[in-house]
């Protein structure tokens, strides 16, 4: 243990004053807003380090972190482990809202009675089956019902967690906020919410308007703001500042805050989608082969409907043998712990030298050995050694799924469910494994080399195509934003402006925007406009700082 006065940020990082105030606070709640690239996740990891290493969160109390996406939850957990080590991090619980709700249901389901009663082996599925199955969307309402019914449950939660982190809080829905209020309003829990109202792009999913102010009023939270952006080059920061000038004038940084000419902003127009695709594929090939930009540092963002808008570009990328990942299909699946486990296992067998995969695989299976002293790590290691030797002799990877099946059999369900609370639904876990097999088979139909297919799936060496919504929390050296056109940004003006801000702020060094005069109707499209109109407002921000 160290004293609060002696604590310094892990890895000697320098935090701006507002961040340091939140990180080292020993009482009260905070509502922290910050722009993209301001290091919100890192700030939360540093706060966890402070709370645990100074015993401000005293043993056996715990810290609860709630995120909106599985990958964000895992990223925060990994950062906390990196900052304060595995032992202290065992008292850090990082969940999505639905995983937290399921934890409440699993522990206190007997409180549910009548129509809401659930058996101990209940599952999560597509439809509601009395006692046997609930839908994914019912997890939060069922948890709310438990908290509303039981003072005992609320007291148990209150006595478990001294601190709560709420990440990407601008996207909190009415029901999710109700869950937080029921669990922690009126307690001594120190709550830190972080987010950015300019990135509130989940309105379609019920994100609560003005949630930061509501939370600050309800929990007497102190509002603070982070301004520094550690991601983008000056020219890109000036672009973001111009959009902030319209979105939130009081948050505009003063002139001179982003001096320097580093960074590149390009606007390209085309007659049609085919000409756009040929140009972009050629540019990407040049970036990869001439500039040596890593493939995973290039992203193509589209407001919505990636399959429809990027089908010409994907054909061109395939023609040039440029690997890419359609994140609309793969991002959620590739971020699942079961997928990461199986991919690392296969890379250890078939890869030439995969130290990262070895380390991550050993970290996961060591948890299983601690669980039941079964020495599965030794058995898996021996199997990898045998299969790897056989592959080097035969160069035949046709049995790759047989090897996956061996791993699943030796680990068994009792261990696999330790990877994620959602895997307690065996149907859900089985569906993920089947979907992983289908996706890898699909990639192998385009890419015959298994290692390249595995890397393409994991995104380590592939261009990424994704919606703006899926890009939240990510960053890339080079970002292409396709179709900056009225016909795709057709929602509420403020919401679309926020979405555009999220997209451009993913770029660290280079941003390329495109629009076309026409886009032929792709197969399976429903609502589609062939003639196209550039979104002049969005493009004007870029022209101001080019």
Short mmCIF file of C-alpha atoms in Angstrom, two decimals, residues 52-251:
data_model
loop_
_atom_site.label_atom_id
_atom_site.label_comp_id
_atom_site.label_asym_id
_atom_site.label_seq_id
_atom_site.Cartn_x
_atom_site.Cartn_y
_atom_site.Cartn_z
CA UNK A 52 -6.53 -0.07 -5.36
CA UNK A 53 -2.89 0.76 -4.64
CA UNK A 54 -3.73 3.39 -1.99
CA UNK A 55 -6.52 1.22 -0.52
CA UNK A 56 -8.95 4.07 -1.02
CA UNK A 57 -11.03 1.13 -2.21
CA UNK A 58 -10.27 -1.01 0.84
CA UNK A 59 -10.18 -4.82 0.69
CA UNK A 60 -12.50 -6.67 0.16
CA UNK A 61 -14.51 -3.89 -1.51
CA UNK A 62 -14.59 -3.79 -5.31
CA UNK A 63 -14.73 -1.38 -8.25
CA UNK A 64 -17.47 -1.70 -10.86
CA UNK A 65 -16.96 -0.47 -14.44
CA UNK A 66 -19.83 -0.49 -16.92
CA UNK A 67 -19.28 -0.01 -20.64
CA UNK A 68 -21.57 -0.29 -23.63
CA UNK A 69 -19.63 -2.74 -25.77
CA UNK A 70 -17.83 -5.99 -24.99
CA UNK A 71 -14.58 -4.83 -26.56
CA UNK A 72 -14.62 -1.57 -24.58
CA UNK A 73 -15.23 -3.52 -21.38
CA UNK A 74 -12.33 -5.86 -22.15
CA UNK A 75 -10.04 -3.00 -23.13
CA UNK A 76 -10.62 -1.25 -19.81
CA UNK A 77 -10.05 -4.48 -17.88
CA UNK A 78 -6.77 -5.08 -19.73
CA UNK A 79 -5.58 -1.55 -19.01
CA UNK A 80 -6.28 -1.91 -15.31
CA UNK A 81 -4.31 -5.17 -15.20
CA UNK A 82 -1.45 -3.43 -16.98
CA UNK A 83 -1.49 -0.53 -14.50
CA UNK A 84 -1.84 -2.31 -11.16
CA UNK A 85 -1.19 -6.01 -11.83
CA UNK A 86 -3.33 -9.14 -11.81
CA UNK A 87 -3.66 -9.47 -8.03
CA UNK A 88 -5.16 -6.05 -7.38
CA UNK A 89 -7.17 -6.20 -10.61
CA UNK A 90 -9.11 -9.19 -9.28
CA UNK A 91 -11.17 -6.60 -7.39
CA UNK A 92 -12.03 -4.75 -10.61
CA UNK A 93 -15.27 -5.89 -12.31
CA UNK A 94 -15.67 -4.68 -15.89
CA UNK A 95 -19.05 -5.44 -17.45
CA UNK A 96 -21.36 -4.26 -20.17
CA UNK A 97 -24.77 -3.07 -18.94
CA UNK A 98 -26.30 -6.37 -20.03
CA UNK A 99 -23.57 -8.45 -18.37
CA UNK A 100 -24.05 -6.52 -15.11
CA UNK A 101 -27.80 -7.05 -15.33
CA UNK A 102 -27.30 -10.77 -15.91
CA UNK A 103 -25.00 -10.99 -12.89
CA UNK A 104 -27.80 -9.54 -10.75
CA UNK A 105 -30.37 -11.94 -12.24
CA UNK A 106 -28.15 -15.01 -11.79
CA UNK A 107 -27.43 -14.22 -8.16
CA UNK A 108 -30.90 -13.10 -7.10
CA UNK A 109 -33.30 -14.75 -9.57
CA UNK A 110 -35.32 -16.32 -6.73
CA UNK A 111 -36.73 -12.85 -6.01
CA UNK A 112 -38.46 -13.03 -9.39
CA UNK A 113 -41.88 -14.65 -9.04
CA UNK A 114 -45.01 -15.31 -11.06
CA UNK A 115 -44.70 -14.55 -14.76
CA UNK A 116 -41.07 -13.39 -14.27
CA UNK A 117 -39.86 -16.48 -12.39
CA UNK A 118 -36.79 -18.18 -13.84
CA UNK A 119 -35.30 -21.65 -13.40
CA UNK A 120 -31.64 -21.97 -12.46
CA UNK A 121 -30.73 -23.17 -15.96
CA UNK A 122 -32.61 -20.42 -17.80
CA UNK A 123 -31.25 -19.39 -21.18
CA UNK A 124 -31.09 -16.24 -23.30
CA UNK A 125 -32.76 -16.64 -26.68
CA UNK A 126 -34.85 -15.06 -29.39
CA UNK A 127 -38.22 -15.42 -27.65
CA UNK A 128 -39.56 -15.50 -24.10
CA UNK A 129 -40.35 -18.95 -22.69
CA UNK A 130 -41.87 -18.99 -19.19
CA UNK A 131 -39.23 -19.91 -16.60
CA UNK A 132 -36.91 -21.31 -19.29
CA UNK A 133 -35.76 -18.40 -21.45
CA UNK A 134 -35.66 -14.60 -21.65
CA UNK A 135 -34.53 -12.36 -24.47
CA UNK A 136 -31.35 -10.28 -24.46
CA UNK A 137 -33.45 -7.11 -24.30
CA UNK A 138 -35.14 -8.28 -21.10
CA UNK A 139 -31.94 -8.54 -19.05
CA UNK A 140 -31.92 -4.92 -17.86
CA UNK A 141 -35.69 -4.80 -17.11
CA UNK A 142 -35.45 -8.05 -15.09
CA UNK A 143 -32.51 -6.68 -13.08
CA UNK A 144 -34.48 -3.49 -12.44
CA UNK A 145 -37.40 -5.58 -11.21
CA UNK A 146 -35.13 -7.36 -8.71
CA UNK A 147 -33.69 -4.09 -7.39
CA UNK A 148 -37.15 -2.54 -7.08
CA UNK A 149 -38.38 -5.55 -5.13
CA UNK A 150 -35.55 -6.05 -2.65
CA UNK A 151 -33.83 -3.75 -0.16
CA UNK A 152 -31.52 -6.67 0.60
CA UNK A 153 -30.17 -6.81 -2.95
CA UNK A 154 -29.60 -3.06 -3.03
CA UNK A 155 -27.70 -3.30 0.27
CA UNK A 156 -25.54 -6.16 -1.01
CA UNK A 157 -24.57 -4.16 -4.10
CA UNK A 158 -23.96 -1.05 -1.99
CA UNK A 159 -21.66 -3.02 0.33
CA UNK A 160 -19.80 -4.63 -2.59
CA UNK A 161 -18.77 -1.57 -4.61
CA UNK A 162 -17.20 1.60 -3.28
CA UNK A 163 -16.56 2.99 -6.75
CA UNK A 164 -18.37 2.91 -10.08
CA UNK A 165 -17.11 3.90 -13.54
CA UNK A 166 -19.61 4.62 -16.32
CA UNK A 167 -17.91 4.71 -19.72
CA UNK A 168 -19.37 6.31 -22.90
CA UNK A 169 -22.11 7.65 -20.64
CA UNK A 170 -23.61 9.86 -23.36
CA UNK A 171 -25.20 6.71 -24.84
CA UNK A 172 -26.94 5.64 -21.61
CA UNK A 173 -30.60 4.75 -22.16
CA UNK A 174 -33.49 5.50 -19.83
CA UNK A 175 -33.62 1.89 -18.57
CA UNK A 176 -29.86 1.65 -18.08
CA UNK A 177 -29.84 4.89 -16.10
CA UNK A 178 -32.75 3.61 -14.01
CA UNK A 179 -30.64 0.52 -13.16
CA UNK A 180 -27.77 2.74 -12.00
CA UNK A 181 -30.09 4.94 -9.91
CA UNK A 182 -31.69 1.98 -8.20
CA UNK A 183 -28.33 0.42 -7.39
CA UNK A 184 -26.37 3.49 -6.25
CA UNK A 185 -28.49 6.61 -5.65
CA UNK A 186 -28.37 7.49 -1.95
CA UNK A 187 -25.28 5.36 -1.29
CA UNK A 188 -21.71 6.46 -0.61
CA UNK A 189 -20.46 5.07 -3.92
CA UNK A 190 -18.03 7.37 -5.71
CA UNK A 191 -19.25 7.44 -9.30
CA UNK A 192 -17.31 8.75 -12.28
CA UNK A 193 -19.17 9.04 -15.57
CA UNK A 194 -17.15 9.79 -18.69
CA UNK A 195 -18.22 10.53 -22.22
CA UNK A 196 -18.74 13.20 -24.84
CA UNK A 197 -22.13 14.65 -25.72
CA UNK A 198 -20.81 15.39 -29.23
CA UNK A 199 -20.42 11.64 -29.72
CA UNK A 200 -24.00 10.85 -28.73
CA UNK A 201 -24.87 8.77 -31.77
CA UNK A 202 -27.07 6.15 -30.06
CA UNK A 203 -30.23 8.28 -30.09
CA UNK A 204 -31.86 5.68 -32.35
CA UNK A 205 -31.33 3.12 -29.56
CA UNK A 206 -32.93 5.26 -26.86
CA UNK A 207 -29.92 7.20 -25.55
CA UNK A 208 -31.26 9.59 -22.90
CA UNK A 209 -31.18 13.23 -23.94
CA UNK A 210 -29.23 15.37 -21.48
CA UNK A 211 -28.13 12.36 -19.45
CA UNK A 212 -25.01 14.10 -18.10
CA UNK A 213 -27.04 16.93 -16.57
CA UNK A 214 -29.63 14.50 -15.21
CA UNK A 215 -26.92 12.40 -13.61
CA UNK A 216 -25.08 15.46 -12.23
CA UNK A 217 -28.32 16.72 -10.64
CA UNK A 218 -29.35 13.34 -9.21
CA UNK A 219 -25.92 12.39 -7.80
CA UNK A 220 -24.63 15.92 -7.01
CA UNK A 221 -21.77 15.16 -9.40
CA UNK A 222 -19.12 17.77 -10.13
CA UNK A 223 -18.90 18.50 -13.88
CA UNK A 224 -15.39 18.67 -15.37
CA UNK A 225 -14.02 18.63 -18.90
CA UNK A 226 -10.87 17.27 -20.55
CA UNK A 227 -9.63 19.29 -23.50
CA UNK A 228 -6.33 17.77 -24.59
CA UNK A 229 -6.39 15.44 -27.58
CA UNK A 230 -3.51 12.97 -27.65
CA UNK A 231 -4.49 11.38 -30.97
CA UNK A 232 -4.74 13.76 -33.93
CA UNK A 233 -2.26 16.01 -35.72
CA UNK A 234 -2.79 19.82 -35.53
CA UNK A 235 -4.57 20.24 -38.88
CA UNK A 236 -7.07 17.53 -37.90
CA UNK A 237 -7.53 19.08 -34.48
CA UNK A 238 -8.42 22.39 -36.12
CA UNK A 239 -11.04 20.56 -38.18
CA UNK A 240 -12.54 19.05 -35.04
CA UNK A 241 -12.53 22.48 -33.40
CA UNK A 242 -14.56 23.93 -36.30
CA UNK A 243 -17.23 21.26 -35.82
CA UNK A 244 -17.20 21.83 -32.03
CA UNK A 245 -17.79 25.54 -32.77
CA UNK A 246 -21.22 24.55 -34.09
CA UNK A 247 -21.98 21.60 -31.80
CA UNK A 248 -20.90 23.09 -28.47
CA UNK A 249 -19.58 26.67 -28.73
CA UNK A 250 -18.56 26.84 -25.06
CA UNK A 251 -16.09 23.98 -25.61
#
